[in-house]
mmCIF file of C-alpha atoms in Angstrom:
data_model
loop_
_atom_site.group_PDB
_atom_site.id
_atom_site.type_symbol
_atom_site.label_atom_id
_atom_site.label_comp_id
_atom_site.label_asym_id
_atom_site.label_seq_id
_atom_site.Cartn_x
_atom_site.Cartn_y
_atom_site.Cartn_z
ATOM 1 C CA MET M 1 75.444 61.213 98.297
ATOM 2 C CA LEU M 2 75.232 58.295 100.727
ATOM 3 C CA LYS M 3 71.716 57.403 101.982
ATOM 4 C CA SER M 4 72.450 57.930 105.611
ATOM 5 C CA GLN M 5 73.352 61.786 104.502
ATOM 6 C CA MET M 6 70.208 62.195 102.547
ATOM 7 C CA ASP M 7 68.298 60.800 105.668
ATOM 8 C CA ILE M 8 70.120 63.663 107.841
ATOM 9 C CA ILE M 9 68.909 66.242 105.430
ATOM 10 C CA THR M 10 65.355 64.932 105.345
ATOM 11 C CA LEU M 11 65.106 64.737 108.995
ATOM 12 C CA TRP M 12 66.585 68.443 109.405
ATOM 13 C CA ASN M 13 63.945 69.681 107.010
ATOM 14 C CA PHE M 14 61.348 67.984 109.185
ATOM 15 C CA CYS M 15 62.760 69.609 112.296
ATOM 16 C CA GLU M 16 62.794 73.006 110.834
ATOM 17 C CA THR M 17 59.142 72.559 109.636
ATOM 18 C CA ASN M 18 58.069 71.645 112.945
ATOM 19 C CA GLY M 19 60.052 73.793 115.237
ATOM 20 C CA LEU M 20 62.164 71.262 116.702
ATOM 21 C CA THR M 21 65.507 73.218 115.871
ATOM 22 C CA GLN M 22 65.665 75.581 119.198
ATOM 23 C CA PHE M 23 69.112 74.129 120.091
ATOM 24 C CA VAL M 24 70.615 74.114 116.581
ATOM 25 C CA SER M 25 70.786 76.233 113.605
ATOM 26 C CA VAL M 26 72.250 76.177 110.137
ATOM 27 C CA ASP M 27 73.776 79.118 108.652
ATOM 28 C CA ARG M 28 72.671 78.549 104.872
ATOM 29 C CA ASN M 29 74.477 81.513 103.470
ATOM 30 C CA ALA M 30 77.903 80.129 105.040
ATOM 31 C CA ALA M 31 76.893 76.602 103.735
ATOM 32 C CA TYR M 32 76.382 77.843 100.223
ATOM 33 C CA GLN M 33 79.825 79.881 100.565
ATOM 34 C CA TYR M 34 81.713 76.639 101.731
ATOM 35 C CA ALA M 35 80.566 74.873 98.716
ATOM 36 C CA ARG M 36 81.459 77.395 96.314
ATOM 37 C CA GLU M 37 84.938 77.472 97.886
ATOM 38 C CA LEU M 38 84.888 73.616 97.393
ATOM 39 C CA LYS M 39 83.948 73.964 93.981
ATOM 40 C CA LYS M 40 86.447 76.137 93.131
ATOM 41 C CA LYS M 41 89.344 74.007 94.338
ATOM 42 C CA GLY M 42 88.257 71.137 92.257
ATOM 43 C CA LYS M 43 88.463 67.464 92.985
ATOM 44 C CA ARG M 44 91.444 66.372 94.856
ATOM 45 C CA VAL M 45 92.766 63.195 96.728
ATOM 46 C CA GLU M 46 94.134 64.249 100.057
ATOM 47 C CA HIS M 47 96.590 61.971 101.741
ATOM 48 C CA TRP M 48 95.405 62.078 105.356
ATOM 49 C CA HIS M 49 98.609 61.274 107.341
ATOM 50 C CA PHE M 50 99.816 62.549 110.586
ATOM 51 C CA PRO M 51 103.340 61.369 111.635
ATOM 52 C CA GLY M 52 103.321 59.530 114.702
ATOM 53 C CA VAL M 53 99.490 58.827 114.393
ATOM 54 C CA HIS M 54 98.809 57.056 111.183
ATOM 55 C CA PRO M 55 100.887 54.145 109.553
ATOM 56 C CA LYS M 56 102.714 55.098 106.286
ATOM 57 C CA ASP M 57 101.799 51.579 104.821
ATOM 58 C CA ASP M 58 98.564 51.857 103.014
ATOM 59 C CA CYS M 59 97.038 48.432 104.186
ATOM 60 C CA ALA M 60 97.995 49.171 107.640
ATOM 61 C CA PHE M 61 96.371 52.550 107.555
ATOM 62 C CA ALA M 62 93.269 50.946 106.032
ATOM 63 C CA ALA M 63 92.985 48.339 108.833
ATOM 64 C CA LEU M 64 93.653 50.779 111.562
ATOM 65 C CA SER M 65 91.186 53.247 110.235
ATOM 66 C CA LEU M 66 88.351 50.682 110.265
ATOM 67 C CA VAL M 67 89.157 49.522 113.707
ATOM 68 C CA SER M 68 90.096 52.921 115.440
ATOM 69 C CA SER M 69 86.815 54.464 113.659
ATOM 70 C CA ALA M 70 84.707 52.197 115.866
ATOM 71 C CA VAL M 71 85.822 54.007 118.975
ATOM 72 C CA ASN M 72 86.061 57.579 117.561
ATOM 73 C CA PHE M 73 83.548 59.485 119.291
ATOM 74 C CA CYS M 74 83.020 61.950 122.547
ATOM 75 C CA PHE M 75 86.506 63.351 123.471
ATOM 76 C CA PRO M 76 85.688 66.386 125.804
ATOM 77 C CA ILE M 77 86.469 65.701 129.428
ATOM 78 C CA PHE M 78 82.921 65.708 131.195
ATOM 79 C CA ASP M 79 84.381 67.238 134.287
ATOM 80 C CA ASN M 80 86.226 70.135 132.409
ATOM 81 C CA PRO M 81 84.397 70.327 128.939
ATOM 82 C CA SER M 82 86.947 73.007 127.686
ATOM 83 C CA ASP M 83 89.568 70.143 127.847
ATOM 84 C CA LYS M 84 90.063 67.231 125.584
ATOM 85 C CA TYR M 85 91.453 63.378 125.784
ATOM 86 C CA THR M 86 95.240 64.275 125.402
ATOM 87 C CA VAL M 87 97.942 61.804 124.767
ATOM 88 C CA GLU M 88 101.731 62.609 124.831
ATOM 89 C CA ASN M 89 103.771 63.371 121.409
ATOM 90 C CA SER M 90 107.016 61.853 121.946
ATOM 91 C CA GLU M 91 108.586 63.715 119.131
ATOM 92 C CA ASP M 92 107.255 66.990 120.216
ATOM 93 C CA PRO M 93 106.203 67.337 123.931
ATOM 94 C CA SER M 94 105.116 70.726 123.556
ATOM 95 C CA ARG M 95 102.271 69.558 121.013
ATOM 96 C CA PRO M 96 100.614 66.816 122.645
ATOM 97 C CA PHE M 97 97.891 64.955 120.581
ATOM 98 C CA ARG M 98 94.086 65.884 121.572
ATOM 99 C CA GLY M 99 90.820 64.286 120.584
ATOM 100 C CA ALA M 100 90.429 61.680 117.854
ATOM 101 C CA ILE M 101 93.958 62.184 116.804
ATOM 102 C CA ALA M 102 94.939 61.185 120.355
ATOM 103 C CA MET M 103 92.720 57.930 120.211
ATOM 104 C CA GLN M 104 94.570 57.036 116.928
ATOM 105 C CA ARG M 105 97.907 57.839 118.343
ATOM 106 C CA CYS M 106 97.278 54.914 120.797
ATOM 107 C CA PHE M 107 96.796 52.430 118.114
ATOM 108 C CA TYR M 108 99.923 53.700 116.371
ATOM 109 C CA ARG M 109 101.872 53.517 119.684
ATOM 110 C CA GLN M 110 100.977 49.882 119.938
ATOM 111 C CA PHE M 111 101.269 48.779 116.376
ATOM 112 C CA GLY M 112 103.257 51.008 114.342
ATOM 113 C CA ASN M 113 103.195 50.213 110.567
ATOM 114 C CA ASN M 114 101.978 46.704 111.132
ATOM 115 C CA PRO M 115 98.198 46.088 109.985
ATOM 116 C CA VAL M 116 96.050 45.281 113.003
ATOM 117 C CA THR M 117 94.099 41.863 113.280
ATOM 118 C CA ALA M 118 91.694 40.259 115.795
ATOM 119 C CA ARG M 119 94.531 38.353 117.022
ATOM 120 C CA THR M 120 97.025 41.330 117.509
ATOM 121 C CA LEU M 121 94.265 43.250 119.123
ATOM 122 C CA ALA M 122 92.869 40.762 121.301
ATOM 123 C CA PRO M 123 95.547 40.872 124.096
ATOM 124 C CA HIS M 124 95.313 44.580 124.649
ATOM 125 C CA PHE M 125 91.435 44.582 125.222
ATOM 126 C CA ALA M 126 91.307 41.054 127.087
ATOM 127 C CA ALA M 127 90.391 43.103 130.272
ATOM 128 C CA PHE M 128 89.079 46.310 131.430
ATOM 129 C CA SER M 129 92.432 47.099 132.894
ATOM 130 C CA LYS M 130 94.230 46.254 129.542
ATOM 131 C CA THR M 131 91.764 48.688 127.562
ATOM 132 C CA ALA M 132 92.559 51.452 130.345
ATOM 133 C CA GLU M 133 96.409 50.762 129.650
ATOM 134 C CA PHE M 134 95.892 50.957 125.979
ATOM 135 C CA PHE M 135 94.327 54.410 126.128
ATOM 136 C CA ARG M 136 96.363 55.759 128.721
ATOM 137 C CA GLY M 137 97.162 59.478 128.178
ATOM 138 C CA ALA M 138 97.674 62.644 130.271
ATOM 139 C CA ASN M 139 94.042 62.272 131.155
ATOM 140 C CA ILE M 140 91.432 59.237 130.977
ATOM 141 C CA ILE M 141 89.371 59.018 127.942
ATOM 142 C CA PRO M 142 85.932 59.378 128.198
ATOM 143 C CA LEU M 143 83.371 56.553 128.355
ATOM 144 C CA LEU M 144 86.388 54.191 128.758
ATOM 145 C CA GLU M 145 84.081 51.170 129.444
ATOM 146 C CA HIS M 146 81.977 51.642 126.494
ATOM 147 C CA ARG M 147 84.984 51.796 124.317
ATOM 148 C CA HIS M 148 86.012 48.563 126.033
ATOM 149 C CA TRP M 149 82.981 46.621 125.194
ATOM 150 C CA ILE M 150 82.793 48.043 121.539
ATOM 151 C CA MET M 151 86.269 46.832 121.221
ATOM 152 C CA GLN M 152 85.015 43.427 122.234
ATOM 153 C CA GLU M 153 82.486 43.270 119.750
ATOM 154 C CA VAL M 154 85.027 44.501 116.888
ATOM 155 C CA ILE M 155 87.507 41.708 117.884
ATOM 156 C CA GLU M 156 84.919 39.062 118.006
ATOM 157 C CA VAL M 157 83.163 39.991 114.722
ATOM 158 C CA LEU M 158 86.439 40.154 112.758
ATOM 159 C CA ASP M 159 87.405 36.817 114.091
ATOM 160 C CA GLU M 160 84.119 35.058 113.339
ATOM 161 C CA ARG M 161 82.887 36.807 110.277
ATOM 162 C CA PHE M 162 86.196 38.180 108.639
ATOM 163 C CA TYR M 163 88.782 35.721 109.434
ATOM 164 C CA GLY M 164 90.302 37.990 111.683
ATOM 165 C CA ASN M 165 91.202 40.684 109.111
ATOM 166 C CA PRO M 166 89.937 44.070 108.605
ATOM 167 C CA MET M 167 90.989 44.293 105.086
ATOM 168 C CA HIS M 168 88.461 41.604 104.462
ATOM 169 C CA VAL M 169 85.411 43.783 105.344
ATOM 170 C CA TYR M 170 86.730 46.155 102.644
ATOM 171 C CA GLU M 171 86.859 43.126 100.246
ATOM 172 C CA GLU M 172 83.271 42.122 100.826
ATOM 173 C CA ALA M 173 81.958 45.559 100.522
ATOM 174 C CA GLN M 174 83.890 45.508 97.053
ATOM 175 C CA TRP M 175 85.639 48.675 98.113
ATOM 176 C CA ASN M 176 82.362 50.607 97.599
ATOM 177 C CA ALA M 177 81.795 53.309 100.374
ATOM 178 C CA PRO M 178 77.969 52.837 100.534
ATOM 179 C CA ARG M 179 78.179 49.210 100.584
ATOM 180 C CA LEU M 180 81.115 49.560 103.329
ATOM 181 C CA VAL M 181 78.868 51.627 105.657
ATOM 182 C CA ASP M 182 75.993 49.057 105.244
ATOM 183 C CA LEU M 183 78.112 46.361 105.907
ATOM 184 C CA LEU M 184 79.559 47.820 109.095
ATOM 185 C CA VAL M 185 76.234 48.815 110.269
ATOM 186 C CA GLN M 186 74.931 45.082 109.703
ATOM 187 C CA GLU M 187 77.638 43.292 111.252
ATOM 188 C CA PHE M 188 78.906 45.580 113.966
ATOM 189 C CA PRO M 189 75.685 46.692 115.530
ATOM 190 C CA GLN M 190 77.218 48.301 118.629
ATOM 191 C CA ALA M 191 80.130 49.723 117.195
ATOM 192 C CA PHE M 192 78.676 51.230 113.938
ATOM 193 C CA GLY M 193 75.150 50.497 114.186
ATOM 194 C CA ASP M 194 73.893 52.511 117.099
ATOM 195 C CA ASP M 195 74.976 56.051 115.869
ATOM 196 C CA MET M 196 71.462 57.310 116.387
ATOM 197 C CA GLY M 197 69.164 59.478 118.624
ATOM 198 C CA LEU M 198 65.497 59.563 118.863
ATOM 199 C CA LEU M 199 63.355 62.444 117.866
ATOM 200 C CA PRO M 200 59.553 62.669 118.559
ATOM 201 C CA ASN M 201 58.632 61.305 115.392
ATOM 202 C CA SER M 202 61.671 59.180 113.956
ATOM 203 C CA PRO M 203 65.143 58.008 114.754
ATOM 204 C CA PHE M 204 67.987 60.306 113.958
ATOM 205 C CA ILE M 205 70.590 58.194 112.244
ATOM 206 C CA HIS M 206 74.045 59.553 112.265
ATOM 207 C CA ARG M 207 76.866 57.509 110.550
ATOM 208 C CA GLU M 208 79.740 59.914 111.621
ATOM 209 C CA ARG M 209 81.877 56.797 112.944
#
């Protein structure tokens, strides 16, 4: 288990003990049932690939996943919370992409099966209007300005720290998941380091991205 996951469990136990869970609850019976179902299925490696959203090339997939994860948050439309950020599906217009998949579609729409680098990313986020065009969809992606500035950090850090190549981030982490999380938080403080909130006695660390 990642340290950040253990921190969430520890903090949840603290919140339960101190009556700070009035807005959130955990169905422990459902959690145990889900764990039992996962155990029955056994370990297996899923190939997470959506046509028209994720590159078929493994290196292109890995590079895009790291970059797009930096802006993988908050997709409900503020003025209409029942709706989500939506992008067209050219192969099947009746089934548009929504939420995180819609955001990832924007990267694939531009780069296809080519690995992204700082150099290829830069022109698409050189100005706020460019970022808006990159994420164009059936509606406007929430927190567009915040995503714009996150991408500025991603491009700058990749260029100055990792020779412009997202794959070098994996290599420096030695392809180790906990090391990768720590490295992302350390080197990309806005994109990956600010996944946290504040509770009365401690920060709530949330490494979802």
